[in-house]
GROMACS .gro file of C-alpha atoms in nm:
model
  214
    1VAL     CA    1 -13.519 -13.988 -13.819
    2LEU     CA    2 -13.729 -13.705 -13.677
    3GLY     CA    3 -13.796 -13.357 -13.808
    4LYS     CA    4 -13.787 -13.450 -14.177
    5THR     CA    5 -14.067 -13.206 -14.267
    6THR     CA    6 -14.142 -12.848 -14.167
    7GLU     CA    7 -14.440 -12.963 -13.958
    8THR     CA    8 -14.236 -13.213 -13.757
    9LYS     CA    9 -13.925 -13.001 -13.694
   10THR     CA   10 -14.053 -12.832 -13.379
   11PHE     CA   11 -13.923 -12.964 -13.047
   12THR     CA   12 -14.282 -13.017 -12.933
   13GLN     CA   13 -14.360 -13.249 -13.224
   14GLN     CA   14 -14.028 -13.429 -13.189
   15ALA     CA   15 -14.100 -13.488 -12.820
   16ILE     CA   16 -14.441 -13.630 -12.914
   17ASP     CA   17 -14.283 -13.858 -13.175
   18ILE     CA   18 -14.021 -13.984 -12.929
   19LYS     CA   19 -14.283 -14.059 -12.665
   20LEU     CA   20 -14.496 -14.246 -12.919
   21LEU     CA   21 -14.190 -14.452 -13.012
   22ALA     CA   22 -14.129 -14.518 -12.642
   23GLU     CA   23 -14.488 -14.644 -12.606
   24LYS     CA   24 -14.432 -14.877 -12.899
   25TYR     CA   25 -14.090 -15.019 -12.806
   26ASN     CA   26 -14.077 -14.975 -12.426
   27PRO     CA   27 -13.704 -14.883 -12.411
   28LYS     CA   28 -13.494 -14.912 -12.098
   29GLU     CA   29 -13.354 -14.562 -12.158
   30ILE     CA   30 -13.373 -14.274 -12.404
   31LEU     CA   31 -13.042 -14.096 -12.458
   32ILE     CA   32 -13.053 -13.728 -12.547
   33ASP     CA   33 -12.750 -13.522 -12.649
   34CYS     CA   34 -12.787 -13.225 -12.415
   35ASN     CA   35 -12.527 -13.008 -12.586
   36GLY     CA   36 -12.639 -12.728 -12.815
   37LEU     CA   37 -12.978 -12.773 -12.983
   38GLY     CA   38 -13.043 -13.091 -12.787
   39LEU     CA   39 -13.124 -12.880 -12.482
   40GLY     CA   40 -13.438 -12.750 -12.656
   41LEU     CA   41 -13.562 -13.105 -12.704
   42ALA     CA   42 -13.465 -13.197 -12.347
   43ASP     CA   43 -13.667 -12.903 -12.213
   44GLU     CA   44 -13.969 -13.020 -12.411
   45MET     CA   45 -13.939 -13.384 -12.303
   46ILE     CA   46 -13.999 -13.296 -11.937
   47LYS     CA   47 -14.334 -13.136 -12.029
   48THR     CA   48 -14.675 -13.288 -12.104
   49GLN     CA   49 -14.787 -13.301 -12.470
   50VAL     CA   50 -15.105 -13.400 -12.651
   51ASP     CA   51 -15.074 -13.626 -12.956
   52GLY     CA   52 -15.278 -13.617 -13.276
   53LEU     CA   53 -15.549 -13.835 -13.121
   54GLY     CA   54 -15.598 -13.599 -12.827
   55ARG     CA   55 -15.420 -13.830 -12.581
   56GLU     CA   56 -15.210 -13.673 -12.309
   57LEU     CA   57 -14.848 -13.789 -12.312
   58PRO     CA   58 -14.681 -13.773 -11.968
   59PRO     CA   59 -14.360 -13.580 -11.896
   60TYR     CA   60 -14.035 -13.775 -11.911
   61GLY     CA   61 -13.751 -13.709 -11.670
   62PHE     CA   62 -13.372 -13.744 -11.652
   63PHE     CA   63 -13.226 -13.982 -11.394
   64ASN     CA   64 -12.863 -13.868 -11.430
   65ASP     CA   65 -12.888 -13.489 -11.459
   66ASP     CA   66 -12.915 -13.295 -11.133
   67SER     CA   67 -13.011 -12.968 -11.304
   68TYR     CA   68 -13.318 -13.131 -11.462
   69LYS     CA   69 -13.406 -13.322 -11.147
   70LYS     CA   70 -13.471 -12.985 -10.980
   71ILE     CA   71 -13.725 -12.870 -11.241
   72GLN     CA   72 -13.884 -13.182 -11.388
   73PRO     CA   73 -14.216 -13.307 -11.243
   74LYS     CA   74 -14.183 -13.544 -10.949
   75ASP     CA   75 -14.413 -13.802 -11.109
   76CYS     CA   76 -14.242 -13.804 -11.451
   77VAL     CA   77 -14.129 -14.118 -11.632
   78ASN     CA   78 -13.759 -14.134 -11.540
   79ILE     CA   79 -13.597 -14.297 -11.843
   80LEU     CA   80 -13.405 -14.005 -11.999
   81TYR     CA   81 -13.025 -14.017 -12.001
   82SER     CA   82 -12.845 -13.686 -12.050
   83MET     CA   83 -12.530 -13.709 -12.263
   84LYS     CA   84 -12.292 -13.413 -12.239
   85ALA     CA   85 -11.980 -13.522 -12.422
   86ASN     CA   86 -11.673 -13.298 -12.405
   87GLY     CA   87 -11.345 -13.349 -12.593
   88PRO     CA   88 -11.191 -13.627 -12.378
   89LEU     CA   89 -11.522 -13.815 -12.348
   90LYS     CA   90 -11.589 -13.788 -12.722
   91SER     CA   91 -11.244 -13.932 -12.783
   92LYS     CA   92 -11.333 -14.235 -12.568
   93ILE     CA   93 -11.669 -14.267 -12.745
   94HIS     CA   94 -11.500 -14.273 -13.087
   95GLY     CA   95 -11.245 -14.526 -12.963
   96ASN     CA   96 -11.516 -14.750 -12.822
   97ALA     CA   97 -11.717 -14.738 -13.147
   98TYR     CA   98 -11.406 -14.832 -13.346
   99ALA     CA   99 -11.313 -15.115 -13.109
  100ARG     CA  100 -11.661 -15.268 -13.113
  101LEU     CA  101 -11.694 -15.247 -13.489
  102ASN     CA  102 -11.341 -15.374 -13.550
  103GLY     CA  103 -11.388 -15.652 -13.295
  104GLY     CA  104 -11.699 -15.784 -13.467
  105LEU     CA  105 -11.927 -15.700 -13.174
  106VAL     CA  106 -12.164 -15.501 -13.395
  107ARG     CA  107 -12.341 -15.632 -13.704
  108LEU     CA  108 -12.488 -15.375 -13.942
  109LEU     CA  109 -12.783 -15.422 -14.175
  110ILE     CA  110 -12.719 -15.490 -14.543
  111SER     CA  111 -12.714 -15.188 -14.773
  112GLU     CA  112 -13.031 -15.028 -14.905
  113GLN     CA  113 -12.957 -15.151 -15.258
  114GLU     CA  114 -12.903 -15.511 -15.145
  115ALA     CA  115 -13.219 -15.501 -14.932
  116ARG     CA  116 -13.424 -15.357 -15.220
  117THR     CA  117 -13.303 -15.627 -15.459
  118ALA     CA  118 -13.375 -15.902 -15.205
  119LEU     CA  119 -13.721 -15.760 -15.132
  120LEU     CA  120 -13.820 -15.734 -15.497
  121ASN     CA  121 -13.713 -16.094 -15.548
  122THR     CA  122 -13.996 -16.203 -15.319
  123GLN     CA  123 -14.363 -16.221 -15.411
  124LYS     CA  124 -14.457 -16.033 -15.094
  125GLY     CA  125 -14.215 -15.752 -15.176
  126ARG     CA  126 -14.344 -15.711 -15.531
  127LYS     CA  127 -14.701 -15.682 -15.399
  128MET     CA  128 -14.614 -15.406 -15.154
  129SER     CA  129 -14.728 -15.051 -15.220
  130THR     CA  130 -14.465 -14.782 -15.266
  131ARG     CA  131 -14.521 -14.661 -14.911
  132GLU     CA  132 -14.501 -15.011 -14.760
  133ARG     CA  133 -14.179 -15.078 -14.947
  134ALA     CA  134 -14.028 -14.746 -14.833
  135GLU     CA  135 -14.114 -14.822 -14.470
  136ARG     CA  136 -13.965 -15.171 -14.498
  137LEU     CA  137 -13.642 -15.038 -14.650
  138LEU     CA  138 -13.608 -14.735 -14.420
  139PRO     CA  139 -13.377 -14.907 -14.163
  140HIS     CA  140 -13.146 -15.012 -14.448
  141GLU     CA  141 -13.157 -14.660 -14.595
  142ILE     CA  142 -13.059 -14.506 -14.260
  143THR     CA  143 -12.781 -14.763 -14.212
  144THR     CA  144 -12.644 -14.688 -14.559
  145LYS     CA  145 -12.644 -14.314 -14.486
  146MET     CA  146 -12.471 -14.374 -14.152
  147ILE     CA  147 -12.195 -14.571 -14.325
  148GLU     CA  148 -12.156 -14.286 -14.574
  149GLU     CA  149 -12.118 -14.045 -14.282
  150MET     CA  150 -11.853 -14.268 -14.125
  151CYS     CA  151 -11.660 -14.290 -14.453
  152ASN     CA  152 -11.658 -13.909 -14.463
  153LEU     CA  153 -11.486 -13.883 -14.123
  154ARG     CA  154 -11.112 -13.892 -14.066
  155ALA     CA  155 -10.931 -13.920 -13.736
  156LYS     CA  156 -10.715 -13.635 -13.613
  157ARG     CA  157 -10.518 -13.650 -13.290
  158THR     CA  158 -10.534 -13.337 -13.073
  159GLY     CA  159 -10.303 -13.393 -12.778
  160LEU     CA  160 -10.429 -13.712 -12.614
  161ASP     CA  161 -10.774 -13.689 -12.771
  162ILE     CA  162 -10.904 -13.837 -13.096
  163VAL     CA  163 -11.113 -13.593 -13.299
  164LEU     CA  164 -11.313 -13.693 -13.606
  165GLU     CA  165 -11.342 -13.424 -13.870
  166PRO     CA  166 -11.545 -13.435 -14.193
  167ILE     CA  167 -11.364 -13.466 -14.525
  168ASN     CA  168 -11.659 -13.303 -14.701
  169THR     CA  169 -11.820 -13.044 -14.473
  170ARG     CA  170 -12.155 -13.073 -14.654
  171PHE     CA  171 -12.210 -13.412 -14.491
  172HIS     CA  172 -12.349 -13.435 -14.139
  173ASP     CA  173 -12.247 -13.687 -13.874
  174ASP     CA  174 -12.575 -13.708 -13.678
  175LYS     CA  175 -12.645 -14.074 -13.754
  176TYR     CA  176 -12.290 -14.180 -13.670
  177MET     CA  177 -12.293 -13.985 -13.340
  178SER     CA  178 -12.627 -14.142 -13.240
  179PHE     CA  179 -12.476 -14.482 -13.316
  180ALA     CA  180 -12.155 -14.406 -13.122
  181TYR     CA  181 -12.345 -14.263 -12.822
  182GLY     CA  182 -12.562 -14.574 -12.813
  183LEU     CA  183 -12.259 -14.804 -12.815
  184TRP     CA  184 -12.101 -14.601 -12.535
  185ARG     CA  185 -12.411 -14.622 -12.318
  186ILE     CA  186 -12.430 -14.997 -12.381
  187LYS     CA  187 -12.069 -15.022 -12.265
  188GLU     CA  188 -12.153 -14.830 -11.945
  189LEU     CA  189 -12.453 -15.055 -11.874
  190GLU     CA  190 -12.246 -15.368 -11.932
  191GLU     CA  191 -11.979 -15.242 -11.692
  192GLU     CA  192 -12.244 -15.157 -11.429
  193ASP     CA  193 -12.392 -15.505 -11.462
  194PHE     CA  194 -12.047 -15.665 -11.434
  195LYS     CA  195 -11.971 -15.469 -11.115
  196LYS     CA  196 -12.304 -15.576 -10.961
  197LYS     CA  197 -12.237 -15.941 -11.040
  198LYS     CA  198 -11.884 -15.913 -10.906
  199LYS     CA  199 -12.012 -15.753 -10.586
  200ARG     CA  200 -12.271 -16.028 -10.537
  201SER     CA  201 -12.011 -16.299 -10.588
  202GLY     CA  202 -11.745 -16.118 -10.386
  203LYS     CA  203 -11.826 -16.285 -10.055
  204LYS     CA  204 -11.531 -16.450  -9.889
  205ARG     CA  205 -11.514 -16.819  -9.957
  206GLN     CA  206 -11.429 -17.072  -9.690
  207LEU     CA  207 -11.114 -17.260  -9.777
  208ILE     CA  208 -11.057 -17.618  -9.661
  209PHE     CA  209 -10.704 -17.755  -9.667
  210PHE     CA  210 -10.619 -18.124  -9.680
  211THR     CA  211 -10.289 -18.280  -9.582
  212GLY     CA  212 -10.160 -18.613  -9.691
  213GLY     CA  213 -10.181 -18.905  -9.453
  214THR     CA  214 -10.289 -19.264  -9.413
   0.00000   0.00000   0.00000
């Protein structure tokens, strides 16, 4: 979760934080929601930044957005995926998230409370500092908040599309949408991989026919 403090809310700092995460985890792609405020972050990602240690972080580029391909540096790291979801696409994204969850294809972390109890039941967990414990439990905390966001959403059909609207408007849906976008992109990559395998194995096979005889 980026931008939790006033100092880290700027697009420049968020771009730095994302690039540092990319250095650490070496992702295949980085998906950015390029609707609304996401455009500000996208604009910053194609620039060069300097981190807190004075190191220069290279510009990142989009490989699926023609408008950015015209303005991003030619030598940028092309791993950004631009997501611009309209009504019909969002409907498919929600449907895919539901199908994968309901089909048991996604396993979520245990709740923050369960993880905290399990951690404190270990000698290592009890010896951790408050900061170390918070860092260890953060993924469970985020998962718990995402589930709370999902429980606050209800489906509403608008024509042929499925729209999710909040029951309590004070709750955000950012964590759920990140989750749903990620599942959708995984689905696209799986389908691309399936098509490639099918194409490679699509060569005509020679058929040999046998007839009975002595």
